[in-house]
Short mmCIF file of C-alpha atoms in Angstrom, two decimals:
data_model
loop_
_atom_site.label_atom_id
_atom_site.label_comp_id
_atom_site.label_asym_id
_atom_site.label_seq_id
_atom_site.Cartn_x
_atom_site.Cartn_y
_atom_site.Cartn_z
CA UNK A 48 11.21 -3.49 3.00
CA UNK A 49 8.65 -1.02 4.37
CA UNK A 50 5.85 -2.29 6.59
CA UNK A 51 2.46 -2.88 4.97
CA UNK A 52 0.92 0.14 6.68
CA UNK A 53 3.61 2.34 5.09
CA UNK A 54 3.18 1.01 1.55
CA UNK A 55 0.77 3.82 0.60
CA UNK A 56 3.15 6.54 1.74
CA UNK A 57 6.09 4.86 0.04
CA UNK A 58 4.18 4.47 -3.22
CA UNK A 59 3.03 8.10 -3.04
CA UNK A 60 6.63 9.27 -2.48
CA UNK A 61 7.78 7.18 -5.44
CA UNK A 62 5.03 8.53 -7.72
CA UNK A 63 5.61 12.11 -6.56
CA UNK A 64 9.33 11.85 -7.22
CA UNK A 65 8.67 10.38 -10.64
CA UNK A 66 6.29 13.21 -11.61
CA UNK A 67 8.69 15.88 -10.34
CA UNK A 68 11.46 14.23 -12.36
CA UNK A 69 9.25 14.42 -15.48
CA UNK A 70 8.87 18.18 -15.01
CA UNK A 71 12.56 18.72 -14.28
CA UNK A 72 13.76 16.58 -17.18
CA UNK A 73 11.16 18.01 -19.57
CA UNK A 74 10.32 21.66 -18.93
CA UNK A 75 13.42 22.16 -16.77
CA UNK A 76 15.85 20.91 -19.42
CA UNK A 77 14.22 23.07 -22.11
CA UNK A 78 14.28 26.14 -19.87
CA UNK A 79 17.99 25.74 -19.11
CA UNK A 80 18.73 25.19 -22.80
CA UNK A 81 16.83 28.33 -23.83
CA UNK A 82 18.52 30.56 -21.22
CA UNK A 83 22.01 29.02 -21.34
CA UNK A 84 22.82 26.22 -23.78
CA UNK A 85 22.14 22.57 -24.48
CA UNK A 86 25.59 21.83 -23.09
CA UNK A 87 24.60 23.35 -19.73
CA UNK A 88 21.24 21.59 -19.86
CA UNK A 89 22.78 18.14 -20.35
CA UNK A 90 25.38 18.76 -17.64
CA UNK A 91 22.63 19.76 -15.22
CA UNK A 92 20.59 16.65 -16.00
CA UNK A 93 23.70 14.49 -15.55
CA UNK A 94 24.32 16.12 -12.15
CA UNK A 95 20.75 15.32 -11.09
CA UNK A 96 21.29 11.68 -12.12
CA UNK A 97 24.30 11.51 -9.81
CA UNK A 98 21.94 12.00 -6.85
CA UNK A 99 20.32 8.63 -7.50
CA UNK A 100 23.62 6.89 -8.21
CA UNK A 101 25.27 8.17 -5.03
CA UNK A 102 22.18 7.33 -2.97
CA UNK A 103 22.19 3.72 -4.18
CA UNK A 104 25.89 3.39 -3.36
CA UNK A 105 25.66 4.72 0.19
CA UNK A 106 22.33 3.20 1.29
CA UNK A 107 22.65 -0.20 2.92
CA UNK A 108 20.62 -3.18 1.77
CA UNK A 109 17.38 -3.39 3.78
CA UNK A 110 17.11 -6.36 6.07
CA UNK A 111 14.57 -8.84 4.75
CA UNK A 112 12.50 -10.98 7.08
CA UNK A 113 12.75 -14.60 5.99
CA UNK A 114 9.69 -16.63 6.88
CA UNK A 115 9.69 -20.34 7.64
CA UNK A 116 8.09 -21.03 4.25
CA UNK A 117 10.79 -19.02 2.47
CA UNK A 118 13.52 -20.95 4.27
CA UNK A 119 11.92 -24.15 3.05
CA UNK A 120 12.01 -22.81 -0.50
CA UNK A 121 15.67 -21.88 -0.13
CA UNK A 122 16.38 -25.40 1.11
CA UNK A 123 15.61 -26.57 -2.43
CA UNK A 124 18.77 -24.81 -3.61
CA UNK A 125 20.86 -26.35 -0.84
CA UNK A 126 19.50 -29.82 -1.59
CA UNK A 127 20.18 -29.35 -5.29
CA UNK A 128 23.78 -28.33 -4.64
CA UNK A 129 24.30 -31.44 -2.56
CA UNK A 130 22.76 -33.72 -5.21
CA UNK A 131 24.71 -32.14 -8.05
CA UNK A 132 28.12 -31.99 -6.35
CA UNK A 133 29.56 -34.14 -9.16
CA UNK A 134 28.42 -31.69 -11.89
CA UNK A 135 30.84 -29.23 -13.52
CA UNK A 136 30.92 -26.19 -11.23
CA UNK A 137 29.72 -23.60 -13.83
CA UNK A 138 26.71 -25.78 -14.74
CA UNK A 139 25.95 -26.44 -11.09
CA UNK A 140 26.10 -22.72 -10.16
CA UNK A 141 23.96 -21.68 -13.13
CA UNK A 142 21.33 -24.30 -12.32
CA UNK A 143 21.29 -23.32 -8.64
CA UNK A 144 20.81 -19.67 -9.63
CA UNK A 145 17.94 -20.65 -11.92
CA UNK A 146 16.19 -22.50 -9.08
CA UNK A 147 16.81 -19.78 -6.49
CA UNK A 148 16.07 -16.73 -8.66
CA UNK A 149 13.19 -18.00 -10.83
CA UNK A 150 11.66 -21.26 -9.61
CA UNK A 151 11.54 -20.40 -5.90
CA UNK A 152 9.86 -16.97 -6.34
CA UNK A 153 7.10 -18.47 -8.52
CA UNK A 154 6.56 -21.40 -6.17
CA UNK A 155 6.53 -18.99 -3.21
CA UNK A 156 3.87 -16.76 -4.79
CA UNK A 157 1.48 -19.62 -5.52
CA UNK A 158 2.12 -21.42 -2.22
CA UNK A 159 1.56 -18.27 -0.13
CA UNK A 160 -1.68 -17.30 -1.87
CA UNK A 161 -3.07 -20.64 -3.02
CA UNK A 162 -3.91 -21.38 -6.64
CA UNK A 163 -7.33 -19.70 -6.66
CA UNK A 164 -6.20 -16.48 -4.98
CA UNK A 165 -3.01 -16.36 -7.04
CA UNK A 166 -4.96 -16.61 -10.30
CA UNK A 167 -7.36 -13.88 -9.09
CA UNK A 168 -4.39 -11.62 -8.28
CA UNK A 169 -2.81 -12.19 -11.70
CA UNK A 170 -6.16 -11.48 -13.41
CA UNK A 171 -6.59 -8.28 -11.40
CA UNK A 172 -3.04 -7.11 -12.13
CA UNK A 173 -3.43 -7.76 -15.86
CA UNK A 174 -6.78 -5.93 -16.21
CA UNK A 175 -6.59 -3.04 -13.72
CA UNK A 176 -4.78 -0.53 -15.96
CA UNK A 177 -5.93 -1.85 -19.34
CA UNK A 178 -8.12 1.21 -20.03
CA UNK A 179 -5.27 3.68 -19.55
CA UNK A 180 -3.35 2.30 -22.52
CA UNK A 181 -6.37 2.22 -24.82
CA UNK A 182 -7.21 5.87 -24.08
CA UNK A 183 -3.69 7.23 -23.67
CA UNK A 184 -2.46 6.51 -27.20
CA UNK A 185 -5.29 8.61 -28.69
CA UNK A 186 -5.04 11.59 -26.33
CA UNK A 187 -2.71 13.79 -28.42
CA UNK A 188 -4.41 12.96 -31.76
CA UNK A 189 -7.72 13.89 -30.12
CA UNK A 190 -6.40 17.24 -28.89
CA UNK A 191 -5.03 18.04 -32.36
CA UNK A 192 -8.24 16.97 -34.09
CA UNK A 193 -10.19 19.25 -31.75
CA UNK A 194 -8.12 22.18 -33.01
CA UNK A 195 -5.91 22.95 -30.01
CA UNK A 196 -2.45 24.37 -30.69
CA UNK A 197 0.74 22.60 -29.66
CA UNK A 198 1.39 25.25 -27.00
CA UNK A 199 -2.09 24.73 -25.53
CA UNK A 200 -1.64 20.96 -25.53
CA UNK A 201 1.77 21.24 -23.89
CA UNK A 202 0.53 23.63 -21.19
CA UNK A 203 -2.61 21.67 -20.34
CA UNK A 204 -1.37 18.11 -20.81
CA UNK A 205 2.29 18.24 -19.84
CA UNK A 206 2.17 20.89 -17.10
CA UNK A 207 -1.37 21.13 -15.71
CA UNK A 208 -1.91 17.40 -16.25
CA UNK A 209 1.24 16.47 -14.32
CA UNK A 210 0.22 18.78 -11.48
CA UNK A 211 -3.21 17.12 -11.32
CA UNK A 212 -1.53 13.72 -11.29
CA UNK A 213 0.52 14.85 -8.29
CA UNK A 214 -2.71 15.93 -6.58
CA UNK A 215 -4.03 12.43 -7.19
CA UNK A 216 -0.84 10.96 -5.73
CA UNK A 217 -1.32 12.94 -2.51
CA UNK A 218 -4.97 11.88 -2.30
CA UNK A 219 -3.96 8.25 -2.79
CA UNK A 220 -1.30 8.42 -0.07
CA UNK A 221 -3.87 9.72 2.41
CA UNK A 222 -6.55 7.24 1.31
CA UNK A 223 -4.28 4.19 1.51
CA UNK A 224 -3.34 5.11 5.07
CA UNK A 225 -6.94 5.77 6.16
CA UNK A 226 -9.11 3.56 3.92
CA UNK A 227 -6.76 0.82 2.78
CA UNK A 228 -5.44 -0.21 -0.62
CA UNK A 229 -8.58 -1.91 -2.07
CA UNK A 230 -10.83 1.13 -1.57
CA UNK A 231 -8.16 3.42 -3.00
CA UNK A 232 -7.82 1.19 -6.06
CA UNK A 233 -11.60 1.37 -6.49
CA UNK A 234 -11.67 5.17 -6.15
CA UNK A 235 -8.89 5.52 -8.72
CA UNK A 236 -10.53 3.45 -11.43
CA UNK A 237 -13.97 5.03 -10.84
CA UNK A 238 -12.41 8.51 -11.21
CA UNK A 239 -10.75 7.46 -14.46
CA UNK A 240 -14.08 6.10 -15.71
CA UNK A 241 -15.72 9.46 -14.91
CA UNK A 242 -12.92 11.25 -16.75
CA UNK A 243 -13.42 9.12 -19.85
CA UNK A 244 -17.16 9.82 -19.82
CA UNK A 245 -16.43 13.55 -19.54
CA UNK A 246 -14.08 13.22 -22.52
CA UNK A 247 -16.97 11.62 -24.44
CA UNK A 248 -19.22 14.61 -23.73
CA UNK A 249 -16.38 17.03 -24.38
CA UNK A 250 -15.65 15.47 -27.79
CA UNK A 251 -19.08 16.56 -29.07
CA UNK A 252 -18.76 20.17 -27.84
CA UNK A 253 -16.96 23.26 -29.10
CA UNK A 254 -13.35 23.18 -27.88
CA UNK A 255 -12.54 25.46 -24.93
CA UNK A 256 -9.57 25.53 -22.59
CA UNK A 257 -11.89 25.19 -19.58
CA UNK A 258 -13.39 21.96 -20.91
CA UNK A 259 -9.95 20.64 -21.87
CA UNK A 260 -8.57 21.45 -18.43
CA UNK A 261 -11.52 19.81 -16.69
CA UNK A 262 -11.19 16.62 -18.74
CA UNK A 263 -7.43 16.42 -18.26
CA UNK A 264 -7.76 17.27 -14.56
CA UNK A 265 -10.30 14.51 -13.79
CA UNK A 266 -8.40 11.92 -15.82
CA UNK A 267 -5.01 12.73 -14.33
CA UNK A 268 -6.26 12.84 -10.75
CA UNK A 269 -7.68 9.37 -11.35
CA UNK A 270 -4.39 8.20 -12.86
CA UNK A 271 -2.50 9.55 -9.84
CA UNK A 272 -4.81 7.78 -7.39
CA UNK A 273 -4.92 4.51 -9.34
CA UNK A 274 -1.19 4.45 -10.12
CA UNK A 275 -0.14 5.07 -6.52
CA UNK A 276 -2.57 2.53 -5.08
CA UNK A 277 -1.52 0.00 -7.71
CA UNK A 278 2.17 0.32 -6.84
CA UNK A 279 1.30 -0.08 -3.14
CA UNK A 280 -0.80 -3.16 -3.98
CA UNK A 281 1.97 -4.78 -6.03
CA UNK A 282 4.50 -4.06 -3.29
CA UNK A 283 2.24 -5.70 -0.71
CA UNK A 284 2.08 -8.89 -2.80
CA UNK A 285 5.81 -9.55 -2.94
CA UNK A 286 7.91 -11.59 -0.55
CA UNK A 287 10.83 -9.43 0.59
CA UNK A 288 13.17 -12.35 -0.18
CA UNK A 289 12.03 -12.42 -3.83
CA UNK A 290 10.97 -8.83 -4.48
CA UNK A 291 12.86 -8.39 -7.76
CA UNK A 292 11.52 -11.50 -9.52
CA UNK A 293 7.95 -11.24 -8.25
CA UNK A 294 7.66 -7.50 -8.95
CA UNK A 295 9.12 -8.10 -12.42
CA UNK A 296 6.39 -10.69 -13.00
CA UNK A 297 3.66 -8.18 -12.12
CA UNK A 298 5.39 -5.36 -13.97
CA UNK A 299 5.58 -7.35 -17.21
CA UNK A 300 2.02 -8.67 -16.86
CA UNK A 301 -0.08 -5.55 -16.31
CA UNK A 302 0.87 -3.65 -19.53
CA UNK A 303 0.26 -6.65 -21.78
CA UNK A 304 -3.56 -6.60 -22.30
CA UNK A 305 -3.61 -2.80 -22.44
CA UNK A 306 -0.94 -2.60 -25.12
CA UNK A 307 -2.69 -5.23 -27.21
CA UNK A 308 -6.00 -3.36 -27.01
CA UNK A 309 -4.28 0.01 -27.57
CA UNK A 310 -3.17 -1.21 -31.00
CA UNK A 311 -6.81 -1.09 -32.12
CA UNK A 312 -7.66 2.33 -30.65
CA UNK A 313 -7.09 4.19 -33.93
CA UNK A 314 -9.34 1.79 -35.82
CA UNK A 315 -12.07 2.24 -33.20
CA UNK A 316 -11.90 6.03 -33.53
CA UNK A 317 -12.10 5.80 -37.33
CA UNK A 318 -15.10 3.49 -37.07
CA UNK A 319 -17.23 5.24 -34.40
CA UNK A 320 -15.72 8.68 -33.76
CA UNK A 321 -14.32 10.18 -30.57
CA UNK A 322 -17.53 10.44 -28.45
CA UNK A 323 -18.24 6.72 -28.73
CA UNK A 324 -14.55 5.89 -28.49
CA UNK A 325 -14.36 7.43 -25.02
CA UNK A 326 -17.49 5.55 -23.97
CA UNK A 327 -15.66 2.43 -25.19
CA UNK A 328 -12.56 3.29 -23.10
CA UNK A 329 -14.82 3.99 -20.09
CA UNK A 330 -16.36 0.54 -20.54
CA UNK A 331 -12.88 -0.97 -20.33
CA UNK A 332 -12.78 0.10 -16.67
CA UNK A 333 -15.72 -2.20 -15.83
CA UNK A 334 -13.58 -5.36 -15.35
CA UNK A 335 -11.30 -3.41 -13.01
CA UNK A 336 -14.28 -1.98 -11.09
CA UNK A 337 -15.84 -5.43 -10.63
CA UNK A 338 -12.52 -6.95 -9.58
CA UNK A 339 -11.97 -4.08 -7.12
CA UNK A 340 -15.34 -4.80 -5.54
CA UNK A 341 -14.34 -8.45 -5.21
CA UNK A 342 -10.96 -7.44 -3.78
CA UNK A 343 -12.70 -5.19 -1.22
CA UNK A 344 -15.00 -8.07 -0.26
CA UNK A 345 -12.05 -10.46 0.15
CA UNK A 346 -10.12 -7.88 2.18
CA UNK A 347 -13.11 -7.28 4.46
CA UNK A 348 -13.57 -11.02 4.97
CA UNK A 349 -9.90 -11.45 5.87
CA UNK A 350 -10.07 -8.53 8.31
CA UNK A 351 -13.09 -10.03 10.05
#
């Protein structure tokens, strides 16, 4: 229910909390277990989970602003209840819920944006993070094939990488507030593209911790920027009256192409090797880059 100009800060806070939780639940749980016991570690993690549970119970539901168009959508449910008054009550209630919770949010999304803009948004959402899935599934096999130890991989990927992602989150929060969401989305995907190209060069060199840290740092900063801006963008698309359904639509759509393509990543590596594989994953950012440019153009036109 935050205002549009606060979406960047809200998304950054969400991403930052998520990354901190990864460190606490990962390295933190292992540290407690090694110094005390697994029993103490699990109890500590359960206590941390209570923070979220208690917060949800005590925070009031945010007030949603219902537009005239949304009220017209809700009128569909009222009209249906009047027409189906003779139906068995369980069937009537289930049908009314189906219309209000599923039909109305979809109709609202397309009516607010228009068919052409709505299809552009769905295309953008489905392609923006496609490259992350294709590259991500091969990251650990690549590190192992390069000869790094498990301790080195854990330190650089799970600790340093998370820290760099948090740096990207902070950068994104500042950029969204000052430059807007479209430019931040563009900066994130371009940074990820640069990281993939560095991985391609790195794959043909002798393995060093400096090169590994540089590659992981660039990639994770890009992921932090892109991920934060993407969450802010998705949040800005939803109607506060239908946030759950519409956000669920976007959340189920954007991983789909990436996960399909990720299933072929191993075969691509076997066929062309790691240097060309990372050029291939960098090329997967091109649709997102082009769509970002179009999104920036549309945003500028709307502002003018």
